[in-house]
Amino acid sequence: MSSITGVSSYSKYLSLVRNLSGGQNDINRLSEQLTTGKKSVDLNAYGPEVQKLLDLRAEMAKKDNYIQSINTAAPRVQATDKVLTSLESIVSSWTSSTTFPFQPGPASVTSAINTNPEGMKVAIDPAKSKLTVGAKYTVTAVPSQQGGNGTFDVTVTDGLGGKTTRAINLGTTPPNDGKGYNFNISGGPGEGAMLNLSFDTLKAASSSSFNVSFPQADQVKDRAEGAMRDIQALLNQRFGDRYLFAGSRYGTEPVTDLLATKQTSKITLNGAVVNTDDYFEVTINGQTFSHQNLAANPKSLTFVAQALTAQINAANPALPMTVSTSNGIITLVGNDPGQKFDLSARVVNSATVENSVDTPSTTQAPTAALPQIDRFTLNGAAVDIGDTFEFTVAVGDPDDPYNQNYYTRNPTAPHDLPPYQTYKVSYTVSDTDYAAGVNNVGQVADKLRQQFATLNPAPPVTIDAVGNGPGIALTSTGFADPTNHPNRTSLFSTSAKVTNGSLENTITVGTLPPEQDSLINVPYADPPDLPFYDAEYLTKGKNAEAYRKSQVTIDDNLNVTYGVSADDKAFQTLVKAMQLVRTAAANPGKWTEYSTQAREMLTQATDQIRSIHAKVASDGATLETIKTSHNESVATLTERIAKIEGIDQNEVAARLSSAMNVQQATYAVAGQTQKLSLLNYLA
């Protein structure tokens, strides 16, 4: 082969290599177009339309950012809308008389527990009474300090700080209270309550107790507290990375316990007189405070309450509460809402003396020359305040009070027999007499002697002289008449009785129901002040971020502020309204007053929540409308961009197929060409 021929062959070889490279480049370019859907990813390929394409792409990116912002905000708005729908449903249910009746319903009163029914037996008429829910009424009777012997000071406490006392003597005409005696409670949340009590027996110191509940009001209270827990949960609703109603405090749960109030508890000391060695004990959160009354101490419950209060206030470390006392009632108020404390109390009364009386007996039967003598003896090592001693002398026949049957059976007997009549004396040991020395049965016997000697009309019987001890002797002033009345062997009969008083002191512990403050209108907290139920209320008190709502830019020069904060006035009204519902249910005596206020606030809350709900719905509609507009713009921009950088898929596919066929043929030629060697070339 000549050199010219060799050079020509090698030139063809190089041309073939170039063709292979160019063909592959065409294939790569066409493949890229099919993959990207664009003519080229290189802007230079678009020549004079580059700037137009860049502008369209920038507009597209802006619209996409707006859509992304809307897609972030819209679900939050939708979640808020659902919560507000639930809140509206709750409020709507409480405007119904089925859920929130106009009356608290009838009271349920337990039967009275009479600790000493022989001394005092009391009953209550619920229909004639005005009662307080949760009250534990204790009725205590002690000898009156103002009235005569046989008169008792009857004290009623409700265990909630209320108390009243009035003097009662069943031997006198009852006061003009209708049937029973009215006791009007004053003090504490039960003030204004009235108890209509009747006494079957009232002759010695004693106590009775009974509890009161309002089943329907209790149900309303339970439902109200359940609704408040639901409201709290809804206002603390979390969505994604934030609490919906926390304002700009995204990671802070906005609402604390809506049921939290300052705990107010009352320790009521019941009784009248404190005896030496009586032991009183109060336990608060496991810490015990006690007082044992000494002989030199005052014998009043007020003194005991003051002593216990002083101990509690001197506790180290100090207890988180305020403690005060008045009229034998200790009041404990927690320092902060939601702060609970456990409270219990007990009393151990000193031993009392059980007195008795021997059955009276006739120690000397009457004759024509001798009078009748009856004797009985009071027994006991001592006496207690409130013990009642009594005896009765009966003259004549109770079954034949005017002796008519006797005269019929004995027509010749003279009509000179006395009619049936009883002469009764009774003495109750009072604290005044006890302090003056009437502390044994001998002294009591003398009190009975003094009373019997002053009876008017005077009985046909005399009593032995003062100072003869616990044994009492009764002597008839007349004699038997065996001639005219041979069957009359007794001139009088005697009966005696001792009713031991029950002056045991008791302690009642009660936690007061939530009370309503004096403000009828909602004391709205405005930014930056936080309402009382805000989680940061106690720690910060002020925080403008709690009210700050989220903002999103959804279009050119268009920002939307969306969402609702838990401190919105609508929610403040709602919380206040539900507190009033709860307060009404806990205070049936003021049901009408509180329930009326609650209904008014529920109506306000309904209107206010609907208003903010409408704003949220409007925000949601705005976001949806703008998003639709952006989607339409994106579609238009996509179409315009496609006209510049878009391709015809079929055409490119056909060209790619053709290029690949050409490339395949070129490779075949190249395969033959590669058979040339350097030796062939040099030859």
XYZ file of C-alpha atoms in Angstrom:
683
model
C 0.000 0.000 0.000
C 1.274 3.433 -0.919
C 1.731 6.097 1.757
C -1.077 8.200 0.261
C -3.488 5.349 0.472
C -2.470 4.719 4.122
C -2.995 8.308 5.111
C -6.395 8.338 3.433
C -7.466 5.231 5.315
C -6.389 6.638 8.648
C -8.257 9.870 7.927
C -11.397 7.873 7.376
C -10.743 6.174 10.706
C -10.531 9.494 12.568
C -13.672 10.736 10.820
C -15.449 7.623 11.983
C -14.403 8.254 15.587
C -15.713 11.798 15.358
C -19.021 10.535 14.013
C -19.332 8.123 16.921
C -18.753 10.927 19.437
C -21.208 13.273 17.763
C -23.844 10.581 17.522
C -23.481 9.789 21.219
C -23.808 13.455 22.071
C -27.035 13.611 20.090
C -28.329 10.556 21.909
C -27.408 12.048 25.292
C -29.079 15.335 24.439
C -32.278 13.686 23.228
C -32.354 11.349 26.241
C -32.001 14.339 28.569
C -34.898 16.061 26.811
C -37.098 13.010 27.288
C -36.093 12.749 30.950
C -36.503 16.438 31.885
C -39.275 17.298 29.447
C -37.251 20.355 28.513
C -35.361 21.324 25.434
C -32.310 21.973 27.558
C -31.241 22.545 31.135
C -28.744 25.042 29.837
C -30.262 28.498 29.661
C -27.943 29.430 26.816
C -29.919 27.090 24.636
C -32.922 29.414 24.729
C -31.272 32.405 23.171
C -33.336 35.640 23.333
C -36.101 34.000 25.457
C -33.804 33.415 28.455
C -34.960 36.485 30.409
C -38.595 35.719 29.773
C -38.048 32.184 30.999
C -36.281 33.407 34.139
C -39.161 35.786 34.923
C -41.716 33.034 34.483
C -39.721 30.694 36.712
C -39.417 33.377 39.440
C -43.160 33.986 39.363
C -43.732 30.239 39.549
C -41.444 29.926 42.615
C -43.255 32.773 44.369
C -46.645 31.179 43.765
C -45.321 27.845 45.022
C -44.071 29.512 48.220
C -47.479 31.076 48.798
C -49.169 27.719 48.276
C -46.743 26.063 50.688
C -47.462 28.713 53.335
C -51.191 28.231 52.855
C -50.777 24.462 53.094
C -49.043 24.983 56.450
C -51.630 27.397 57.862
C -54.824 25.852 56.481
C -54.723 22.625 58.559
C -54.221 24.702 61.723
C -57.206 26.833 60.817
C -59.257 23.717 60.121
C -58.236 22.204 63.469
C -59.168 25.453 65.229
C -62.522 25.395 63.457
C -63.217 21.884 64.780
C -62.311 22.881 68.345
C -64.598 25.911 68.187
C -67.398 23.698 66.880
C -66.934 21.451 69.918
C -66.905 24.444 72.264
C -70.091 25.801 70.708
C -71.689 22.404 71.249
C -70.726 22.453 74.934
C -72.100 25.957 75.457
C -75.280 25.114 73.577
C -75.931 22.100 75.801
C -75.627 24.242 78.938
C -78.221 26.709 77.708
C -80.714 23.840 77.798
C -82.853 23.387 80.910
C -82.310 19.645 80.580
C -78.619 20.037 81.317
C -78.948 23.100 83.536
C -82.366 23.006 85.253
C -84.006 26.086 86.715
C -84.252 24.540 90.197
C -81.721 22.557 92.254
C -84.192 19.798 93.043
C -85.277 18.540 96.458
C -82.864 17.988 99.317
C -82.032 14.556 100.642
C -81.557 14.481 104.413
C -80.219 11.538 106.360
C -82.134 10.475 109.450
C -80.927 12.261 112.553
C -78.434 10.332 114.654
C -79.399 11.016 118.273
C -76.453 10.114 120.496
C -78.573 10.243 123.644
C -82.239 9.922 122.665
C -83.358 9.963 126.297
C -81.746 13.357 126.654
C -82.651 14.806 123.244
C -84.442 13.344 120.274
C -84.623 15.687 117.303
C -86.109 15.462 113.818
C -85.918 17.800 110.806
C -88.674 18.736 108.381
C -86.921 19.165 104.985
C -90.073 20.601 103.400
C -90.065 23.531 105.834
C -86.300 23.970 105.820
C -83.892 25.795 103.546
C -80.742 23.700 103.487
C -77.158 23.905 102.249
C -75.581 21.237 100.075
C -72.727 19.356 101.684
C -73.634 20.551 105.163
C -73.071 18.273 108.139
C -75.471 19.657 110.682
C -74.783 19.044 114.363
C -77.388 19.921 117.000
C -76.080 20.337 120.540
C -78.191 20.980 123.645
C -76.738 22.210 126.950
C -78.339 23.735 130.037
C -79.150 27.359 129.326
C -77.114 30.078 130.984
C -79.975 32.572 130.804
C -83.176 30.540 131.015
C -84.488 28.728 134.044
C -83.622 25.177 134.935
C -85.044 22.893 132.266
C -84.258 25.391 129.513
C -81.574 24.356 127.035
C -79.397 26.371 124.702
C -79.654 24.467 121.432
C -76.821 25.186 118.989
C -76.821 24.151 115.337
C -73.619 24.155 113.261
C -73.353 23.238 109.575
C -69.701 22.203 109.400
C -69.065 24.971 106.858
C -68.587 27.851 109.263
C -72.264 28.558 109.988
C -73.774 28.533 113.462
C -76.860 29.564 115.437
C -78.182 29.152 118.994
C -81.572 29.568 120.622
C -83.025 28.691 124.034
C -85.756 26.049 124.170
C -87.825 24.707 127.050
C -90.372 22.090 126.056
C -92.258 22.813 129.250
C -93.215 26.251 127.960
C -95.331 27.262 124.984
C -93.305 26.823 121.780
C -92.433 29.999 119.885
C -94.508 31.083 116.922
C -92.547 29.093 114.312
C -95.431 26.900 113.292
C -94.770 23.250 113.932
C -91.220 22.923 115.128
C -88.509 25.450 115.866
C -86.721 27.441 113.168
C -82.934 27.802 113.341
C -81.422 30.405 110.988
C -77.772 29.755 110.142
C -75.382 32.695 109.971
C -71.779 32.690 108.777
C -69.993 30.771 106.036
C -71.405 29.739 102.656
C -74.423 28.243 104.399
C -75.577 31.614 105.700
C -79.285 32.052 105.128
C -80.071 28.371 105.573
C -82.997 27.604 107.879
C -83.658 24.356 109.706
C -87.094 23.462 111.026
C -86.460 21.118 113.956
C -88.880 19.345 116.241
C -87.950 17.812 119.586
C -89.628 14.688 120.870
C -87.395 14.850 123.942
C -85.266 17.607 125.416
C -84.398 16.975 129.014
C -80.616 16.557 129.187
C -77.447 17.607 127.424
C -77.069 15.720 124.173
C -76.254 16.007 120.495
C -77.690 14.892 117.180
C -76.394 15.075 113.627
C -77.525 14.617 110.041
C -76.163 15.237 106.552
C -77.749 17.029 103.616
C -77.308 16.468 99.897
C -79.033 17.673 96.731
C -78.859 14.771 94.243
C -79.958 16.834 91.225
C -77.633 19.718 92.079
C -74.801 17.235 92.635
C -75.397 15.839 89.155
C -75.274 19.349 87.677
C -72.037 20.019 89.554
C -70.470 16.789 88.277
C -71.530 17.597 84.700
C -70.221 21.163 85.007
C -66.854 19.951 86.241
C -66.742 17.427 83.395
C -67.506 20.206 80.902
C -64.763 22.378 82.393
C -62.274 19.539 81.994
C -63.395 19.163 78.356
C -62.993 22.915 77.774
C -59.516 22.786 79.282
C -58.547 19.866 77.029
C -59.883 21.646 73.933
C -58.031 24.877 74.711
C -54.849 22.830 75.223
C -55.271 21.100 71.846
C -51.933 20.455 70.182
C -51.484 20.414 66.405
C -48.136 19.372 65.021
C -45.359 21.314 66.703
C -47.547 23.803 68.569
C -50.528 24.354 70.848
C -53.346 25.824 68.786
C -54.477 28.371 71.373
C -51.126 29.331 72.922
C -50.649 32.518 70.926
C -46.969 32.834 70.041
C -45.937 30.586 72.943
C -46.013 27.590 70.617
C -44.527 25.095 73.056
C -46.444 26.214 76.168
C -49.685 24.522 77.178
C -51.824 27.639 77.644
C -54.517 26.656 80.156
C -54.069 25.371 83.684
C -56.644 23.511 85.793
C -59.977 25.304 85.295
C -61.346 23.627 88.421
C -58.574 24.986 90.589
C -59.702 27.227 93.422
C -58.179 28.176 96.717
C -59.107 25.362 99.079
C -61.095 26.635 102.025
C -61.763 24.208 104.848
C -63.505 24.628 108.170
C -62.919 22.796 111.432
C -66.017 23.208 113.587
C -65.808 22.328 117.272
C -69.226 21.159 118.439
C -70.293 21.112 122.055
C -70.670 23.573 124.874
C -68.260 22.860 127.685
C -64.742 21.497 127.568
C -63.853 19.218 130.442
C -60.445 18.755 131.988
C -58.383 16.212 130.009
C -60.503 16.541 126.849
C -58.086 15.991 123.953
C -58.380 17.712 120.557
C -56.236 16.900 117.514
C -55.894 18.346 113.996
C -53.744 16.777 111.263
C -52.720 18.758 108.159
C -50.739 17.008 105.434
C -49.514 14.456 107.972
C -48.463 17.069 110.551
C -50.344 16.793 113.849
C -51.343 19.620 116.191
C -53.019 18.828 119.506
C -54.390 20.366 122.682
C -55.336 18.669 125.948
C -57.325 20.890 128.236
C -55.844 21.348 131.679
C -57.688 22.063 134.893
C -56.494 25.670 134.822
C -57.538 26.252 131.190
C -60.811 27.948 130.219
C -63.518 25.377 129.574
C -64.666 26.755 126.216
C -64.375 25.543 122.644
C -63.294 29.035 121.623
C -60.182 28.677 123.795
C -59.400 25.259 122.293
C -59.806 26.605 118.746
C -57.495 29.514 119.543
C -54.868 27.174 121.009
C -54.920 24.915 117.946
C -54.824 27.897 115.565
C -51.776 29.317 117.340
C -49.965 25.987 116.967
C -50.793 25.699 113.272
C -49.636 29.248 112.553
C -46.387 28.572 114.423
C -45.514 25.531 112.303
C -41.949 25.459 110.967
C -41.688 25.355 108.026
C -44.818 27.419 107.627
C -47.813 25.737 106.063
C -48.954 27.179 102.686
C -52.214 28.529 104.040
C -53.880 31.219 106.105
C -55.403 30.001 109.372
C -57.822 31.960 111.564
C -60.474 31.217 114.155
C -63.710 32.708 115.430
C -66.457 31.399 117.673
C -64.946 27.933 117.946
C -64.531 27.539 114.165
C -61.084 27.260 112.559
C -60.790 28.436 108.948
C -57.960 27.257 106.690
C -57.468 28.873 103.258
C -54.798 27.664 100.823
C -52.444 30.290 99.452
C -52.713 29.371 95.771
C -55.481 28.032 93.512
C -55.196 24.319 92.905
C -53.076 23.812 96.005
C -54.664 20.973 97.968
C -54.109 19.932 101.545
C -55.332 16.916 103.496
C -57.161 17.673 106.702
C -58.540 15.514 109.500
C -59.451 16.054 113.142
C -60.610 14.105 116.169
C -61.511 14.598 119.804
C -61.143 12.244 122.756
C -63.514 13.244 125.519
C -62.559 12.643 129.133
C -64.468 9.972 131.020
C -67.956 10.901 132.223
C -69.919 9.615 135.206
C -72.965 7.415 134.726
C -75.451 8.303 137.461
C -78.471 6.270 138.502
C -81.292 6.272 141.025
C -82.686 3.504 143.185
C -86.283 2.554 142.599
C -88.327 4.487 145.194
C -89.781 2.297 147.915
C -92.262 2.822 150.728
C -90.322 2.405 153.946
C -93.333 3.178 156.163
C -96.872 2.320 155.175
C -99.556 4.765 156.335
C -101.805 3.966 159.246
C -104.331 5.925 161.225
C -101.459 7.171 163.368
C -98.447 7.081 161.034
C -97.773 8.903 157.761
C -96.478 7.225 154.601
C -92.739 7.549 153.962
C -91.079 6.859 150.574
C -87.338 6.872 150.006
C -84.935 6.764 147.051
C -81.222 7.458 146.620
C -79.242 9.170 143.852
C -76.121 7.189 142.937
C -72.850 8.244 141.366
C -69.368 9.356 142.320
C -69.968 12.757 140.746
C -72.225 14.506 138.284
C -71.648 15.959 134.840
C -72.918 19.171 133.376
C -76.100 18.402 131.491
C -77.216 15.503 133.709
C -80.912 15.686 134.543
C -82.429 14.311 137.770
C -86.169 14.197 138.342
C -88.812 12.604 140.525
C -92.593 12.647 140.520
C -95.067 12.288 143.379
C -98.507 11.115 142.265
C -101.535 11.442 144.548
C -104.710 9.517 143.718
C -105.559 6.935 141.111
C -104.552 7.728 137.488
C -107.210 5.309 136.222
C -109.907 7.014 138.312
C -108.754 10.632 138.445
C -111.864 11.966 140.196
C -112.603 8.791 142.205
C -116.031 8.364 140.616
C -115.590 4.651 140.082
C -114.460 4.259 143.659
C -117.501 6.118 145.005
C -119.784 4.011 142.823
C -118.318 0.830 144.216
C -118.383 2.270 147.754
C -121.607 4.311 147.956
C -121.357 4.789 151.755
C -117.793 6.151 151.647
C -117.405 9.907 152.190
C -116.386 11.928 149.131
C -113.188 13.274 150.673
C -110.482 11.627 148.567
C -108.136 13.967 146.641
C -108.317 13.926 142.822
C -105.423 12.474 140.874
C -102.547 14.928 140.566
C -98.812 14.713 139.933
C -96.078 16.867 141.399
C -92.874 16.747 139.400
C -89.517 18.387 139.987
C -86.555 18.219 137.632
C -83.069 19.592 137.881
C -80.385 19.775 135.186
C -76.806 20.456 136.198
C -75.718 23.685 134.523
C -72.159 24.858 134.054
C -72.868 27.787 136.374
C -74.126 25.541 139.189
C -71.328 23.065 138.540
C -68.756 25.813 138.974
C -70.568 26.881 142.157
C -70.149 23.440 143.711
C -73.040 21.344 142.468
C -70.741 18.512 141.419
C -72.042 15.519 143.390
C -75.329 13.708 143.866
C -75.751 15.094 147.384
C -75.757 18.638 146.041
C -78.191 17.613 143.306
C -80.500 16.067 145.913
C -80.533 19.389 147.743
C -81.489 21.186 144.496
C -84.417 18.786 144.144
C -85.396 19.343 147.776
C -85.403 23.109 147.261
C -87.603 22.847 144.181
C -90.069 20.439 145.809
C -90.431 22.638 148.856
C -91.478 25.580 146.694
C -94.084 23.799 144.554
C -97.327 25.706 144.213
C -99.839 24.357 144.870
C -98.050 22.472 147.604
C -98.379 18.681 147.474
C -99.747 16.752 150.469
C -96.212 15.475 150.931
C -93.160 16.981 152.608
C -89.511 16.391 151.783
C -86.615 16.002 154.156
C -84.361 18.936 154.894
C -81.474 20.184 152.793
C -78.185 18.585 153.757
C -79.417 15.032 154.197
C -77.261 13.720 151.362
C -78.191 11.787 148.223
C -80.998 9.882 149.888
C -84.351 11.660 149.719
C -87.283 10.953 152.050
C -90.865 11.959 151.257
C -93.488 12.009 154.010
C -97.235 12.354 153.611
C -98.946 15.137 155.530
C -102.009 12.965 156.143
C -102.765 9.494 157.454
C -104.636 6.469 156.303
C -108.393 6.208 157.032
C -109.034 2.490 157.491
C -112.527 3.151 158.792
C -113.921 5.034 155.791
C -111.481 3.882 153.112
C -110.191 0.483 154.139
C -108.928 -0.360 150.622
C -106.720 2.723 150.347
C -103.373 1.409 151.630
C -101.196 4.040 149.885
C -101.502 7.801 150.018
C -99.068 8.579 147.172
C -96.639 6.934 144.768
C -93.129 8.007 143.849
C -91.079 7.566 140.665
C -87.566 8.838 139.942
C -85.334 8.993 136.903
C -81.842 10.080 135.943
C -81.014 11.073 132.363
C -77.275 11.252 131.982
C -76.292 14.123 129.755
C -74.054 13.532 126.770
C -71.773 16.524 126.628
C -69.223 14.856 124.440
C -67.586 17.334 122.111
C -67.239 16.508 118.430
C -65.278 17.934 115.516
C -66.609 18.427 112.008
C -64.210 18.924 109.097
C -65.608 20.322 105.876
C -64.161 21.694 102.644
C -66.295 24.559 101.420
C -67.847 24.429 97.969
C -66.470 26.947 95.446
C -67.831 30.387 96.205
C -68.557 33.095 93.691
C -66.656 36.363 93.899
C -68.513 39.632 94.217
C -68.031 40.549 90.554
C -71.033 39.809 88.375
C -69.448 40.953 85.117
C -66.401 39.170 83.758
C -63.216 40.944 84.931
C -61.626 40.711 81.495
C -57.852 40.548 81.373
C -56.482 42.528 78.443
C -53.007 42.204 76.902
C -50.471 41.818 78.327
C -52.307 40.792 81.525
C -53.113 37.097 81.737
C -56.435 35.698 82.995
C -56.342 33.618 86.170
C -56.581 30.304 84.312
C -53.535 30.956 82.105
C -50.665 28.559 82.764
C -48.291 31.496 83.342
C -50.668 33.565 85.475
C -48.958 32.806 88.793
C -45.385 32.941 87.471
C -45.531 35.892 85.076
C -48.879 37.620 85.330
C -48.183 39.449 82.074
C -47.147 38.126 78.671
C -48.214 39.777 75.427
C -47.085 36.682 73.501
C -50.072 34.848 74.941
C -52.358 36.982 72.781
C -50.196 37.192 69.645
C -51.681 35.241 66.749
C -49.927 33.578 63.826
C -49.530 35.487 60.563
C -48.971 34.157 57.064
C -48.252 35.911 53.737
C -50.466 34.329 51.114
C -50.100 36.772 48.218
C -48.429 39.971 47.196
C -49.212 42.553 49.897
C -51.697 40.179 51.540
C -51.088 38.870 55.064
C -53.622 36.854 57.056
C -53.573 36.796 60.853
C -55.247 33.582 61.895
C -56.005 31.488 64.976
C -57.422 32.274 68.433
C -55.622 32.584 71.755
C -56.818 30.819 74.918
C -56.982 34.233 76.580
C -59.573 35.570 74.161
C -62.479 37.356 75.861
C -64.880 34.728 74.534
C -63.052 32.039 76.490
C -62.780 34.248 79.564
C -66.563 34.624 79.471
C -67.049 30.890 78.959
C -64.799 29.938 81.873
C -66.538 32.455 84.130
C -69.962 31.171 83.058
C -69.055 27.562 83.822
C -67.640 28.614 87.179
C -71.004 30.193 87.942
C -72.795 26.989 86.935
C -70.560 25.049 89.289
C -71.083 27.610 92.039
C -74.863 27.462 91.632
C -74.789 23.669 91.887
C -72.637 23.881 95.009
C -74.888 26.489 96.631
C -78.533 25.456 96.113
C -79.630 28.118 98.568
C -78.494 30.737 96.038
C -79.359 28.682 92.965
C -81.652 31.266 91.402
C -79.152 34.106 91.841
C -76.130 32.240 90.502
C -77.931 30.266 87.782
C -79.460 33.471 86.379
C -76.004 35.058 86.150
C -74.611 31.865 84.632
C -77.281 31.765 81.917
C -76.602 35.393 81.009
C -72.884 34.690 80.681
C -73.488 31.498 78.724
C -75.500 33.574 76.246
C -72.645 36.097 76.030
C -70.119 33.288 75.573
C -72.244 31.779 72.808
C -72.309 35.052 70.868
C -68.603 35.721 71.399
C -67.503 32.222 70.397
C -69.701 32.370 67.294
C -68.040 35.649 66.393
C -64.496 34.291 66.608
C -65.657 31.089 64.924
C -66.968 33.158 62.017
C -63.565 34.887 61.779
C -61.793 31.523 61.731
C -64.178 30.218 59.066
C -63.593 33.383 57.035
C -59.821 32.926 57.332
C -60.181 29.348 56.158
C -62.260 30.436 53.176
C -59.745 33.166 52.324
C -56.866 30.693 52.393
C -58.775 28.276 50.190
C -59.758 31.006 47.707
C -56.236 32.385 47.414
C -54.799 28.895 47.108
C -57.191 28.145 44.242
C -56.128 31.379 42.538
C -52.462 30.480 42.957
C -53.047 27.006 41.566
C -54.690 28.530 38.508
C -51.765 30.942 38.102
C -49.305 28.089 38.436
C -51.161 26.196 35.718
C -50.947 29.231 33.405
C -47.262 29.765 34.182
C -46.559 26.098 33.606
C -48.182 26.348 30.199
C -46.205 29.468 29.247
C -42.925 27.959 30.400
C -43.718 24.793 28.513
C -44.087 26.774 25.304
C -40.516 28.020 25.735
C -38.677 25.017 27.083
C -41.116 22.239 26.381
C -40.634 19.464 23.806
C -42.756 17.214 21.630
C -42.276 13.865 23.294
C -43.135 11.884 20.165
C -40.820 13.887 17.970
C -37.901 13.627 20.387
C -38.529 9.914 20.820
C -38.463 9.409 17.045
C -35.274 11.422 16.696
C -33.685 9.510 19.555
C -34.613 6.223 17.904
C -33.149 7.387 14.582
C -29.977 8.620 16.282
C -29.552 5.332 18.074
C -29.958 3.425 14.771
C -27.345 5.621 13.116
C -25.050 5.173 16.071
C -25.503 1.412 15.928
C -24.580 1.394 12.221
C -21.604 3.601 12.909
C -20.412 1.191 15.578
C -20.656 -1.625 13.070
C -18.449 0.283 10.613
C -16.128 1.140 13.445
C -15.823 -2.526 14.230
C -14.519 -3.217 10.749
C -12.218 -0.223 10.852
C -10.708 -1.378 14.146
C -9.302 -4.403 12.249
C -6.615 -2.047 10.788
C -3.320 -2.405 12.546
C -0.185 -0.248 12.682
C 1.626 -2.765 10.489
C -1.104 -2.483 7.866
C -0.823 1.257 8.017
C 2.960 1.270 7.651
C 2.708 -1.160 4.809
